[in-house]
mmCIF file of C-alpha atoms in Angstrom:
data_model
loop_
_atom_site.group_PDB
_atom_site.id
_atom_site.type_symbol
_atom_site.label_atom_id
_atom_site.label_comp_id
_atom_site.label_asym_id
_atom_site.label_seq_id
_atom_site.Cartn_x
_atom_site.Cartn_y
_atom_site.Cartn_z
ATOM 1 C CA UNK A 1 55.855 -49.851 -27.248
ATOM 2 C CA UNK A 2 59.350 -48.624 -26.553
ATOM 3 C CA UNK A 3 60.929 -49.947 -23.297
ATOM 4 C CA UNK A 4 63.290 -47.615 -21.445
ATOM 5 C CA UNK A 5 64.580 -47.698 -17.816
ATOM 6 C CA UNK A 6 63.429 -45.178 -15.327
ATOM 7 C CA UNK A 7 65.488 -41.849 -15.400
ATOM 8 C CA UNK A 8 67.245 -42.888 -18.680
ATOM 9 C CA UNK A 9 67.383 -40.299 -21.500
ATOM 10 C CA UNK A 10 64.819 -40.791 -24.271
ATOM 11 C CA UNK A 11 65.813 -39.144 -27.551
ATOM 12 C CA UNK A 12 63.120 -38.262 -30.088
ATOM 13 C CA UNK A 13 63.074 -36.827 -33.543
ATOM 14 C CA UNK A 14 60.074 -35.443 -35.519
ATOM 15 C CA UNK A 15 60.262 -35.250 -39.217
ATOM 16 C CA UNK A 16 58.392 -33.119 -41.692
ATOM 17 C CA UNK A 17 57.608 -35.189 -44.853
ATOM 18 C CA UNK A 18 57.483 -32.430 -47.397
ATOM 19 C CA UNK A 19 59.708 -31.522 -50.195
ATOM 20 C CA UNK A 20 59.535 -27.722 -49.679
ATOM 21 C CA UNK A 21 63.027 -26.724 -48.456
ATOM 22 C CA UNK A 22 61.617 -23.466 -47.096
ATOM 23 C CA UNK A 23 59.713 -25.031 -44.185
ATOM 24 C CA UNK A 24 60.818 -25.458 -40.574
ATOM 25 C CA UNK A 25 59.418 -27.794 -37.885
ATOM 26 C CA UNK A 26 59.643 -27.153 -34.146
ATOM 27 C CA UNK A 27 58.116 -28.727 -30.957
ATOM 28 C CA UNK A 28 55.213 -26.765 -29.621
ATOM 29 C CA UNK A 29 53.670 -28.984 -26.987
ATOM 30 C CA UNK A 30 54.527 -32.377 -25.618
ATOM 31 C CA UNK A 31 52.363 -33.975 -22.879
ATOM 32 C CA UNK A 32 52.572 -37.345 -21.183
ATOM 33 C CA UNK A 33 49.773 -39.393 -19.704
ATOM 34 C CA UNK A 34 49.271 -42.918 -18.338
ATOM 35 C CA UNK A 35 46.085 -43.111 -20.410
ATOM 36 C CA UNK A 36 46.513 -43.100 -24.182
ATOM 37 C CA UNK A 37 42.949 -41.793 -24.592
ATOM 38 C CA UNK A 38 43.032 -39.030 -21.960
ATOM 39 C CA UNK A 39 45.752 -36.366 -21.971
ATOM 40 C CA UNK A 40 43.855 -33.999 -19.624
ATOM 41 C CA UNK A 41 42.929 -35.749 -16.382
ATOM 42 C CA UNK A 42 46.415 -36.983 -15.336
ATOM 43 C CA UNK A 43 48.805 -35.070 -17.646
ATOM 44 C CA UNK A 44 52.435 -34.071 -17.332
ATOM 45 C CA UNK A 45 53.718 -31.346 -19.782
ATOM 46 C CA UNK A 46 57.290 -31.700 -21.003
ATOM 47 C CA UNK A 47 56.838 -28.633 -23.282
ATOM 48 C CA UNK A 48 53.809 -26.299 -23.508
ATOM 49 C CA UNK A 49 53.497 -23.530 -26.053
ATOM 50 C CA UNK A 50 57.217 -23.897 -26.872
ATOM 51 C CA UNK A 51 58.215 -23.506 -23.148
ATOM 52 C CA UNK A 52 60.008 -26.354 -21.500
ATOM 53 C CA UNK A 53 58.190 -27.529 -18.398
ATOM 54 C CA UNK A 54 60.497 -30.351 -17.452
ATOM 55 C CA UNK A 55 64.078 -29.644 -16.394
ATOM 56 C CA UNK A 56 65.378 -32.739 -18.281
ATOM 57 C CA UNK A 57 63.935 -31.489 -21.600
ATOM 58 C CA UNK A 58 66.467 -30.295 -24.091
ATOM 59 C CA UNK A 59 66.496 -29.617 -27.884
ATOM 60 C CA UNK A 60 69.298 -30.637 -30.251
ATOM 61 C CA UNK A 61 70.682 -29.065 -33.376
ATOM 62 C CA UNK A 62 69.492 -30.713 -36.604
ATOM 63 C CA UNK A 63 71.249 -30.207 -39.955
ATOM 64 C CA UNK A 64 67.813 -30.011 -41.603
ATOM 65 C CA UNK A 65 64.868 -27.636 -40.779
ATOM 66 C CA UNK A 66 62.596 -30.602 -41.529
ATOM 67 C CA UNK A 67 63.719 -32.305 -38.241
ATOM 68 C CA UNK A 68 63.083 -31.392 -34.640
ATOM 69 C CA UNK A 69 65.249 -33.201 -32.159
ATOM 70 C CA UNK A 70 64.767 -33.371 -28.389
ATOM 71 C CA UNK A 71 65.250 -35.492 -25.289
ATOM 72 C CA UNK A 72 63.946 -35.891 -21.791
ATOM 73 C CA UNK A 73 64.437 -38.241 -18.861
ATOM 74 C CA UNK A 74 62.019 -41.266 -18.648
ATOM 75 C CA UNK A 75 59.669 -41.090 -15.618
ATOM 76 C CA UNK A 76 56.691 -42.884 -14.274
ATOM 77 C CA UNK A 77 53.267 -41.788 -13.178
ATOM 78 C CA UNK A 78 53.339 -43.204 -9.726
ATOM 79 C CA UNK A 79 53.969 -46.889 -9.340
ATOM 80 C CA UNK A 80 50.430 -48.005 -10.311
ATOM 81 C CA UNK A 81 50.782 -46.847 -13.988
ATOM 82 C CA UNK A 82 53.223 -49.159 -15.841
ATOM 83 C CA UNK A 83 53.155 -47.164 -19.086
ATOM 84 C CA UNK A 84 53.506 -43.578 -20.147
ATOM 85 C CA UNK A 85 52.145 -42.260 -23.409
ATOM 86 C CA UNK A 86 53.387 -39.215 -25.203
ATOM 87 C CA UNK A 87 51.545 -36.810 -27.484
ATOM 88 C CA UNK A 88 53.355 -33.984 -29.196
ATOM 89 C CA UNK A 89 52.148 -31.122 -31.310
ATOM 90 C CA UNK A 90 54.511 -29.644 -33.785
ATOM 91 C CA UNK A 91 54.545 -26.291 -35.601
ATOM 92 C CA UNK A 92 55.466 -25.799 -39.204
ATOM 93 C CA UNK A 93 56.531 -22.402 -40.296
ATOM 94 C CA UNK A 94 58.227 -20.751 -43.223
ATOM 95 C CA UNK A 95 62.073 -20.834 -42.904
ATOM 96 C CA UNK A 96 63.254 -17.273 -42.170
ATOM 97 C CA UNK A 97 59.891 -15.858 -41.116
ATOM 98 C CA UNK A 98 61.070 -14.396 -37.790
ATOM 99 C CA UNK A 99 57.640 -13.167 -36.960
ATOM 100 C CA UNK A 100 56.353 -16.727 -36.736
ATOM 101 C CA UNK A 101 55.880 -18.760 -33.517
ATOM 102 C CA UNK A 102 58.707 -21.030 -34.670
ATOM 103 C CA UNK A 103 61.233 -18.296 -34.199
ATOM 104 C CA UNK A 104 59.688 -16.651 -31.095
ATOM 105 C CA UNK A 105 60.430 -19.720 -28.981
ATOM 106 C CA UNK A 106 58.836 -19.912 -25.583
ATOM 107 C CA UNK A 107 55.616 -18.004 -25.695
ATOM 108 C CA UNK A 108 54.570 -17.706 -22.045
ATOM 109 C CA UNK A 109 51.333 -15.770 -22.100
ATOM 110 C CA UNK A 110 51.658 -12.339 -20.525
ATOM 111 C CA UNK A 111 49.539 -11.614 -17.467
ATOM 112 C CA UNK A 112 46.993 -8.920 -17.766
ATOM 113 C CA UNK A 113 47.408 -5.720 -15.824
ATOM 114 C CA UNK A 114 44.668 -5.363 -13.147
ATOM 115 C CA UNK A 115 45.432 -1.807 -12.300
ATOM 116 C CA UNK A 116 42.907 0.902 -13.171
#
């Protein structure tokens, strides 16, 4: 466990352990839950499909494409849940492949047109 005060910034870094210098790692989805076994029933998305969902979420520059750095403010799931668990999914893409999801950034799904 990592203990942090409410509303303090929490800084995280994900690292890709691979010797290929042509790979890039980015945060795709990060979800928080008071239950480490259930990230669906009571879930709070910090990032979803590359789109920030929490106003305190921010990414930081990294000198290496093998690191993804980000932060958010610590919060609680109501007073009856003393712990918050975090589950993040990362994307690994080819460095310089601008057609990949890593370079498209936020990929909010387009709504379908309902007109005839």
